[in-house]
mmCIF file of C-alpha atoms in Angstrom:
data_model
loop_
_atom_site.group_PDB
_atom_site.id
_atom_site.type_symbol
_atom_site.label_atom_id
_atom_site.label_comp_id
_atom_site.label_asym_id
_atom_site.label_seq_id
_atom_site.Cartn_x
_atom_site.Cartn_y
_atom_site.Cartn_z
ATOM 1 C CA MET A 188 113.454 67.148 76.614
ATOM 2 C CA ARG A 189 112.186 68.932 73.616
ATOM 3 C CA VAL A 190 114.111 68.923 70.211
ATOM 4 C CA THR A 191 113.899 71.683 67.678
ATOM 5 C CA GLU A 192 113.055 71.123 64.091
ATOM 6 C CA ARG A 193 116.737 71.942 63.008
ATOM 7 C CA GLU A 194 117.934 69.421 65.418
ATOM 8 C CA ARG A 195 115.822 66.470 63.897
ATOM 9 C CA GLU A 196 116.915 67.673 60.314
ATOM 10 C CA ARG A 197 120.642 67.564 61.550
ATOM 11 C CA GLU A 198 120.104 64.061 63.102
ATOM 12 C CA ALA A 199 118.349 62.810 59.894
ATOM 13 C CA GLU A 200 121.466 64.244 57.967
ATOM 14 C CA THR A 201 123.928 62.416 60.263
ATOM 15 C CA GLN A 202 122.124 59.165 60.151
ATOM 16 C CA ALA A 203 121.776 59.333 56.156
ATOM 17 C CA GLU A 204 125.756 59.589 55.991
ATOM 18 C CA GLY A 205 126.197 56.217 58.145
ATOM 19 C CA ALA A 206 127.497 58.242 61.252
ATOM 20 C CA ARG A 207 126.100 57.614 64.676
ATOM 21 C CA PRO A 208 125.779 60.785 66.850
ATOM 22 C CA GLY A 209 128.259 60.696 69.687
ATOM 23 C CA PRO A 210 127.288 61.309 73.377
ATOM 24 C CA ARG A 211 127.179 64.829 74.564
ATOM 25 C CA SER A 212 130.199 66.023 76.600
ATOM 26 C CA ARG A 213 129.411 67.120 80.232
ATOM 27 C CA ASP A 214 129.914 70.752 80.818
ATOM 28 C CA PRO A 215 132.197 71.072 84.027
ATOM 29 C CA ARG A 216 130.694 74.298 84.788
ATOM 30 C CA VAL A 217 127.043 72.612 85.330
ATOM 31 C CA THR A 218 126.269 73.436 89.236
ATOM 32 C CA PRO A 219 125.595 70.863 91.662
ATOM 33 C CA TRP A 220 122.047 72.118 91.728
ATOM 34 C CA ALA A 221 121.423 71.226 88.120
ATOM 35 C CA LYS A 222 118.823 68.621 87.724
ATOM 36 C CA GLY A 223 120.459 66.934 84.785
ATOM 37 C CA ARG A 224 117.652 67.940 82.406
ATOM 38 C CA ARG A 225 119.689 69.404 79.397
ATOM 39 C CA GLN A 226 118.180 71.175 76.503
ATOM 40 C CA THR A 227 120.066 72.041 73.361
ATOM 41 C CA ILE A 228 118.985 75.511 72.257
ATOM 42 C CA GLU A 229 119.893 77.782 69.108
ATOM 43 C CA PRO A 230 121.877 80.662 70.679
ATOM 44 C CA PRO A 231 122.607 83.932 69.005
ATOM 45 C CA ARG A 232 125.411 83.974 66.642
ATOM 46 C CA ASP A 233 128.105 84.767 69.192
ATOM 47 C CA PRO A 234 131.008 82.582 70.574
ATOM 48 C CA ARG A 235 130.451 83.707 74.057
ATOM 49 C CA TYR A 236 127.186 82.137 74.463
ATOM 50 C CA ARG A 237 126.986 78.522 75.810
ATOM 51 C CA HIS A 238 124.991 75.924 73.667
ATOM 52 C CA ASP A 239 123.165 74.116 76.591
ATOM 53 C CA ALA A 240 120.701 75.353 78.933
ATOM 54 C CA ILE A 241 120.939 74.317 82.510
ATOM 55 C CA ILE A 242 118.101 74.049 84.715
ATOM 56 C CA ILE A 243 118.952 75.026 88.341
ATOM 57 C CA SER A 244 116.785 72.962 90.761
ATOM 58 C CA GLY A 245 115.424 75.410 93.475
ATOM 59 C CA THR A 246 114.125 72.204 95.142
ATOM 60 C CA GLU A 247 117.559 70.642 95.459
ATOM 61 C CA MET A 248 119.026 73.900 96.807
ATOM 62 C CA ALA A 249 116.223 74.326 99.348
ATOM 63 C CA LYS A 250 117.111 70.816 100.745
ATOM 64 C CA GLN A 251 120.694 71.787 101.278
ATOM 65 C CA ILE A 252 119.765 74.950 102.870
ATOM 66 C CA GLN A 253 117.351 73.519 105.130
ATOM 67 C CA LYS A 254 120.092 70.922 106.347
ATOM 68 C CA GLU A 255 122.358 73.898 107.145
ATOM 69 C CA ILE A 256 119.464 75.807 109.020
ATOM 70 C CA GLN A 257 118.750 72.543 111.044
ATOM 71 C CA ARG A 258 122.486 72.334 111.911
ATOM 72 C CA GLY A 259 122.373 76.132 112.929
ATOM 73 C CA VAL A 260 119.409 75.708 115.259
ATOM 74 C CA GLU A 261 120.875 72.762 117.026
ATOM 75 C CA SER A 262 124.170 74.503 117.555
ATOM 76 C CA TRP A 263 122.217 77.531 118.990
ATOM 77 C CA ILE A 264 120.399 75.344 121.316
ATOM 78 C CA SER A 265 123.431 73.617 122.376
ATOM 79 C CA LEU A 266 125.002 76.647 123.747
ATOM 80 C CA GLY A 267 122.161 77.066 126.277
ATOM 81 C CA ASN A 268 119.653 79.329 124.028
ATOM 82 C CA ARG A 269 116.083 79.211 123.951
ATOM 83 C CA ARG A 270 114.602 77.082 120.868
ATOM 84 C CA PRO A 271 113.553 79.709 118.052
ATOM 85 C CA HIS A 272 109.864 80.231 118.073
ATOM 86 C CA LEU A 273 107.460 81.638 115.153
ATOM 87 C CA SER A 274 104.303 83.305 115.665
ATOM 88 C CA ILE A 275 102.057 83.421 112.470
ATOM 89 C CA ILE A 276 99.018 85.673 112.403
ATOM 90 C CA LEU A 277 96.413 84.355 110.127
ATOM 91 C CA VAL A 278 93.062 86.213 109.304
ATOM 92 C CA GLY A 279 90.162 84.900 107.296
ATOM 93 C CA ASP A 280 89.463 81.706 105.288
ATOM 94 C CA ASN A 281 91.503 82.666 102.185
ATOM 95 C CA PRO A 282 92.369 79.041 101.120
ATOM 96 C CA ALA A 283 95.750 80.091 99.376
ATOM 97 C CA SER A 284 96.716 81.980 102.663
ATOM 98 C CA HIS A 285 95.920 78.769 104.664
ATOM 99 C CA THR A 286 97.990 76.712 102.419
ATOM 100 C CA TYR A 287 101.079 79.005 102.477
ATOM 101 C CA VAL A 288 100.753 78.827 106.280
ATOM 102 C CA ARG A 289 100.555 75.228 106.562
ATOM 103 C CA LYS A 290 103.843 75.049 104.360
ATOM 104 C CA LYS A 291 105.575 77.575 106.636
ATOM 105 C CA ILE A 292 104.633 75.661 109.640
ATOM 106 C CA ARG A 293 106.120 72.400 108.167
ATOM 107 C CA ALA A 294 109.224 74.110 107.026
ATOM 108 C CA ALA A 295 109.844 75.695 110.548
ATOM 109 C CA SER A 296 109.268 72.084 112.111
ATOM 110 C CA ALA A 297 111.730 70.615 109.578
ATOM 111 C CA VAL A 298 114.476 72.774 110.771
ATOM 112 C CA GLY A 299 113.591 72.645 114.471
ATOM 113 C CA ILE A 300 111.763 75.852 115.010
ATOM 114 C CA CYS A 301 108.775 76.071 116.997
ATOM 115 C CA SER A 302 105.737 77.570 115.692
ATOM 116 C CA GLU A 303 102.262 78.574 116.329
ATOM 117 C CA ILE A 304 99.161 79.898 114.473
ATOM 118 C CA ILE A 305 97.048 82.828 115.680
ATOM 119 C CA LEU A 306 93.826 82.471 113.640
ATOM 120 C CA LYS A 307 91.487 85.509 113.576
ATOM 121 C CA PRO A 308 88.079 85.987 111.724
ATOM 122 C CA LYS A 309 88.117 88.136 108.404
ATOM 123 C CA ASP A 310 86.137 90.703 110.400
ATOM 124 C CA VAL A 311 88.776 91.244 113.013
ATOM 125 C CA SER A 312 89.760 94.931 113.580
ATOM 126 C CA GLN A 313 92.943 96.422 112.998
ATOM 127 C CA GLU A 314 93.296 97.553 116.582
ATOM 128 C CA GLU A 315 92.892 94.128 117.624
ATOM 129 C CA LEU A 316 95.749 92.925 115.151
ATOM 130 C CA LEU A 317 98.090 95.657 116.499
ATOM 131 C CA ASP A 318 97.294 94.519 120.126
ATOM 132 C CA ILE A 319 98.460 91.143 119.086
ATOM 133 C CA THR A 320 101.559 92.207 117.565
ATOM 134 C CA ASP A 321 102.184 94.283 120.707
ATOM 135 C CA GLN A 322 101.892 91.120 122.749
ATOM 136 C CA LEU A 323 104.092 89.301 120.631
ATOM 137 C CA ASN A 324 106.700 92.066 120.358
ATOM 138 C CA MET A 325 106.996 91.841 124.218
ATOM 139 C CA ASP A 326 107.005 88.030 124.494
ATOM 140 C CA PRO A 327 110.549 86.794 125.117
ATOM 141 C CA ARG A 328 109.434 83.408 123.890
ATOM 142 C CA VAL A 329 108.706 84.572 120.338
ATOM 143 C CA SER A 330 111.742 85.052 118.191
ATOM 144 C CA GLY A 331 109.745 85.839 114.947
ATOM 145 C CA ILE A 332 106.450 87.261 113.772
ATOM 146 C CA LEU A 333 104.663 87.060 110.545
ATOM 147 C CA VAL A 334 101.343 88.334 109.375
ATOM 148 C CA GLN A 335 100.108 86.311 106.570
ATOM 149 C CA LEU A 336 99.057 88.786 103.580
ATOM 150 C CA PRO A 337 96.834 89.774 102.094
ATOM 151 C CA LEU A 338 94.673 91.158 104.896
ATOM 152 C CA PRO A 339 90.859 92.151 104.756
ATOM 153 C CA ASP A 340 90.328 95.740 102.925
ATOM 154 C CA HIS A 341 89.335 97.264 106.093
ATOM 155 C CA VAL A 342 92.792 96.579 107.596
ATOM 156 C CA ASP A 343 95.878 98.583 106.278
ATOM 157 C CA GLU A 344 98.640 96.032 105.625
ATOM 158 C CA ARG A 345 101.480 98.728 105.893
ATOM 159 C CA THR A 346 100.380 99.695 109.352
ATOM 160 C CA VAL A 347 100.050 96.189 110.659
ATOM 161 C CA CYS A 348 103.381 95.043 109.140
ATOM 162 C CA ASN A 349 105.066 98.258 111.004
ATOM 163 C CA GLY A 350 103.524 96.953 114.253
ATOM 164 C CA ILE A 351 106.195 94.217 114.350
ATOM 165 C CA ALA A 352 109.355 94.815 115.948
ATOM 166 C CA PRO A 353 112.025 95.271 113.284
ATOM 167 C CA GLU A 354 114.078 92.378 114.944
ATOM 168 C CA LYS A 355 111.239 89.950 114.744
ATOM 169 C CA ASP A 356 109.888 90.916 111.406
ATOM 170 C CA VAL A 357 110.308 87.784 109.673
ATOM 171 C CA ASP A 358 109.066 88.722 106.238
ATOM 172 C CA GLY A 359 111.247 91.855 106.292
ATOM 173 C CA PHE A 360 108.300 94.360 105.429
ATOM 174 C CA HIS A 361 108.727 96.674 108.228
ATOM 175 C CA ILE A 362 109.859 100.093 107.135
ATOM 176 C CA ILE A 363 113.093 99.945 109.124
ATOM 177 C CA ASN A 364 114.145 96.759 107.374
ATOM 178 C CA ILE A 365 113.256 98.194 103.923
ATOM 179 C CA GLY A 366 115.132 101.303 104.733
ATOM 180 C CA ARG A 367 118.280 99.411 105.877
ATOM 181 C CA LEU A 368 118.074 97.167 102.799
ATOM 182 C CA CYS A 369 118.126 100.374 100.608
ATOM 183 C CA LEU A 370 121.167 101.581 102.594
ATOM 184 C CA ASP A 371 123.116 98.354 102.159
ATOM 185 C CA GLN A 372 122.778 97.515 105.769
ATOM 186 C CA HIS A 373 122.259 94.246 107.333
ATOM 187 C CA SER A 374 118.345 93.708 107.775
ATOM 188 C CA LEU A 375 115.870 90.979 107.495
ATOM 189 C CA ILE A 376 115.129 90.532 103.691
ATOM 190 C CA PRO A 377 111.881 89.369 102.015
ATOM 191 C CA ALA A 378 111.962 85.907 101.223
ATOM 192 C CA THR A 379 111.471 85.902 97.665
ATOM 193 C CA ALA A 380 114.296 88.212 96.937
ATOM 194 C CA SER A 381 116.571 86.597 99.533
ATOM 195 C CA ALA A 382 115.980 83.268 97.489
ATOM 196 C CA VAL A 383 116.810 84.818 94.132
ATOM 197 C CA TRP A 384 119.957 86.347 95.763
ATOM 198 C CA GLU A 385 120.885 82.994 97.242
ATOM 199 C CA ILE A 386 120.381 81.192 93.956
ATOM 200 C CA ILE A 387 122.851 83.597 92.285
ATOM 201 C CA LYS A 388 125.471 83.476 95.358
ATOM 202 C CA ARG A 389 125.347 79.603 95.390
ATOM 203 C CA THR A 390 125.487 78.925 91.758
ATOM 204 C CA GLY A 391 128.368 81.584 91.346
ATOM 205 C CA ILE A 392 126.574 83.370 88.770
ATOM 206 C CA GLU A 393 128.469 86.804 87.971
ATOM 207 C CA THR A 394 126.545 89.829 88.403
ATOM 208 C CA PHE A 395 129.339 92.416 88.659
ATOM 209 C CA GLY A 396 128.900 95.000 85.895
ATOM 210 C CA LYS A 397 126.195 93.083 84.252
ATOM 211 C CA ASN A 398 123.017 94.418 82.736
ATOM 212 C CA VAL A 399 120.053 92.995 84.567
ATOM 213 C CA VAL A 400 116.187 93.422 84.065
ATOM 214 C CA VAL A 401 113.758 92.817 86.720
ATOM 215 C CA ALA A 402 110.317 92.541 85.648
ATOM 216 C CA GLY A 403 107.881 93.494 88.443
ATOM 217 C CA ARG A 404 108.169 96.551 90.825
ATOM 218 C CA SER A 405 106.288 95.072 93.982
ATOM 219 C CA LYS A 406 107.627 96.298 97.445
ATOM 220 C CA ASN A 407 107.918 92.912 98.649
ATOM 221 C CA VAL A 408 109.594 91.169 95.637
ATOM 222 C CA GLY A 409 110.805 93.406 92.549
ATOM 223 C CA MET A 410 112.064 96.168 94.433
ATOM 224 C CA PRO A 411 114.179 94.212 97.039
ATOM 225 C CA ILE A 412 115.455 91.992 94.227
ATOM 226 C CA ALA A 413 116.552 95.282 92.369
ATOM 227 C CA MET A 414 118.111 96.771 95.518
ATOM 228 C CA LEU A 415 120.324 93.389 96.216
ATOM 229 C CA LEU A 416 121.593 93.351 92.657
ATOM 230 C CA HIS A 417 122.472 96.986 92.139
ATOM 231 C CA THR A 418 124.031 97.962 95.241
ATOM 232 C CA ASP A 419 127.836 98.097 96.099
ATOM 233 C CA GLY A 420 129.620 94.507 96.720
ATOM 234 C CA GLU A 421 131.718 96.127 99.219
ATOM 235 C CA HIS A 422 128.995 97.709 101.563
ATOM 236 C CA GLU A 423 128.004 96.389 104.996
ATOM 237 C CA ARG A 424 125.525 94.207 103.023
ATOM 238 C CA PRO A 425 127.321 93.421 99.745
ATOM 239 C CA GLY A 426 125.202 93.835 96.688
ATOM 240 C CA GLY A 427 125.582 92.584 93.106
ATOM 241 C CA ASP A 428 127.316 95.573 91.387
ATOM 242 C CA ALA A 429 124.754 95.208 88.596
ATOM 243 C CA THR A 430 123.125 97.762 86.266
ATOM 244 C CA VAL A 431 119.632 97.332 87.092
ATOM 245 C CA THR A 432 116.511 98.081 84.830
ATOM 246 C CA ILE A 433 113.019 97.798 86.460
ATOM 247 C CA ALA A 434 110.149 96.847 83.895
ATOM 248 C CA HIS A 435 106.512 96.635 84.912
ATOM 249 C CA ARG A 436 102.961 96.635 83.316
ATOM 250 C CA TYR A 437 103.229 100.180 81.913
ATOM 251 C CA THR A 438 106.535 99.768 80.300
ATOM 252 C CA PRO A 439 106.039 99.941 76.539
ATOM 253 C CA LYS A 440 106.140 96.795 74.756
ATOM 254 C CA GLU A 441 108.998 97.887 72.311
ATOM 255 C CA GLN A 442 111.144 99.442 75.187
ATOM 256 C CA LEU A 443 110.738 95.923 76.977
ATOM 257 C CA LYS A 444 111.965 94.269 73.896
ATOM 258 C CA ILE A 445 115.053 96.538 73.733
ATOM 259 C CA HIS A 446 115.741 96.244 77.590
ATOM 260 C CA THR A 447 115.567 92.270 77.391
ATOM 261 C CA GLN A 448 117.745 92.099 74.465
ATOM 262 C CA LEU A 449 120.453 94.287 76.084
ATOM 263 C CA ALA A 450 120.059 92.187 79.480
ATOM 264 C CA ASP A 451 122.719 89.726 80.733
ATOM 265 C CA ILE A 452 120.337 88.510 83.307
ATOM 266 C CA ILE A 453 116.414 88.537 83.345
ATOM 267 C CA ILE A 454 114.401 88.000 86.474
ATOM 268 C CA VAL A 455 110.614 87.641 86.342
ATOM 269 C CA ALA A 456 109.266 88.987 89.835
ATOM 270 C CA ALA A 457 105.665 89.572 88.523
ATOM 271 C CA GLU A 458 102.392 88.158 88.097
ATOM 272 C CA LEU A 459 101.955 85.275 85.479
ATOM 273 C CA THR A 460 100.488 87.483 82.802
ATOM 274 C CA GLU A 461 103.138 90.201 82.970
ATOM 275 C CA GLY A 462 105.727 87.693 83.581
ATOM 276 C CA ARG A 463 104.668 86.015 80.185
ATOM 277 C CA GLN A 464 105.038 89.066 78.354
ATOM 278 C CA VAL A 465 108.327 90.018 79.683
ATOM 279 C CA PHE A 466 109.798 86.573 79.455
ATOM 280 C CA GLY A 467 108.372 86.299 76.111
ATOM 281 C CA GLU A 468 110.329 89.014 74.750
ATOM 282 C CA ALA A 469 113.430 87.422 76.085
ATOM 283 C CA ILE A 470 112.740 83.987 74.653
ATOM 284 C CA ASN A 471 111.915 85.514 71.194
ATOM 285 C CA PHE A 472 115.480 87.017 71.179
ATOM 286 C CA PHE A 473 117.293 83.812 72.613
ATOM 287 C CA ARG A 474 115.503 81.246 70.499
ATOM 288 C CA PRO A 475 112.673 82.170 68.202
ATOM 289 C CA HIS A 476 111.340 78.645 68.115
ATOM 290 C CA ILE A 477 110.927 78.160 72.107
ATOM 291 C CA THR A 478 107.645 78.779 73.735
ATOM 292 C CA LEU A 479 106.788 79.722 77.185
ATOM 293 C CA SER A 480 105.331 76.173 77.646
ATOM 294 C CA ASP A 481 108.603 74.638 76.973
ATOM 295 C CA ILE A 482 110.120 76.118 80.070
ATOM 296 C CA LEU A 483 107.004 75.843 82.304
ATOM 297 C CA LEU A 484 106.915 79.440 83.597
ATOM 298 C CA GLN A 485 105.899 79.656 87.180
ATOM 299 C CA GLN A 486 106.040 82.424 89.846
ATOM 300 C CA LEU A 487 109.514 83.151 89.179
ATOM 301 C CA ILE A 488 112.071 82.028 86.556
ATOM 302 C CA TYR A 489 115.744 83.194 86.427
ATOM 303 C CA LEU A 490 117.411 83.487 83.042
ATOM 304 C CA GLN A 491 121.197 84.514 82.014
ATOM 305 C CA LYS A 492 122.345 84.895 78.447
ATOM 306 C CA THR A 493 124.701 81.977 79.224
ATOM 307 C CA ASN A 494 121.360 80.075 79.221
ATOM 308 C CA ILE A 495 121.070 79.217 82.797
ATOM 309 C CA ILE A 496 117.373 78.748 84.021
ATOM 310 C CA ALA A 497 116.480 78.524 87.788
ATOM 311 C CA THR A 498 112.772 77.479 88.651
ATOM 312 C CA SER A 499 110.722 77.175 91.630
ATOM 313 C CA PHE A 500 110.067 73.491 90.879
#
């Protein structure tokens, strides 16, 4: 736990007066996902703000969700249905892609889902990949299909993703699934956006009428996050009823500062360099003395003005 200079001065003054600092009281609003690492911060001078930062553990929440999915799979099978089967198409020898696929295979196994890897060389043709997706679409044994991105430059990713049947499109990248998402209809949602939405729902964080800044406009992350947050909470696929601003690499720095200062919620869904700039503006507003290294910025960090931080670790 990091301590500010002001806190050190206060503690020294307290000890000089012969008083012993009492224990911190437990905040009853701490969610079950909080890891217990608490950090006193210097909030803006407004009584509406809490004085403690709560770090929400994405890892602990994922374990709980994993148990729920495992029970769901076993219940599905007990009704006489076929065990779910995931087919992953992996192209080339990109180390990061191979690492991600291994993790997905382990995650599937942990919840009782069968899986397979279809490995193809980096010079595979687009036509061959489309033939593979066609075969998997027609295979009743296959429940879900995933093409690990990125693909080689000579292959059009959008064409290949649209070659997957929408009902088997695990990544939620098919144009029909994206369109249904934008129309507030039930669809398969891209994983990172779905994870952010799940964190918000499970922790009871209020989005209704809130100002939200989403840093990043990618079609796989930033855009679907923004769609989930701003859409009507009473539609077929309920949304967050928030007012959403999307910031990106061409958002002027001064405008970025204004947006983050007005925001109730900030979601960084960008590359690390862009994320540092956006999150840096927010942190400078919340606490001038805190640095990015203090909060271990990773791929995605969620921050609310009530000082709740969720991380991917």
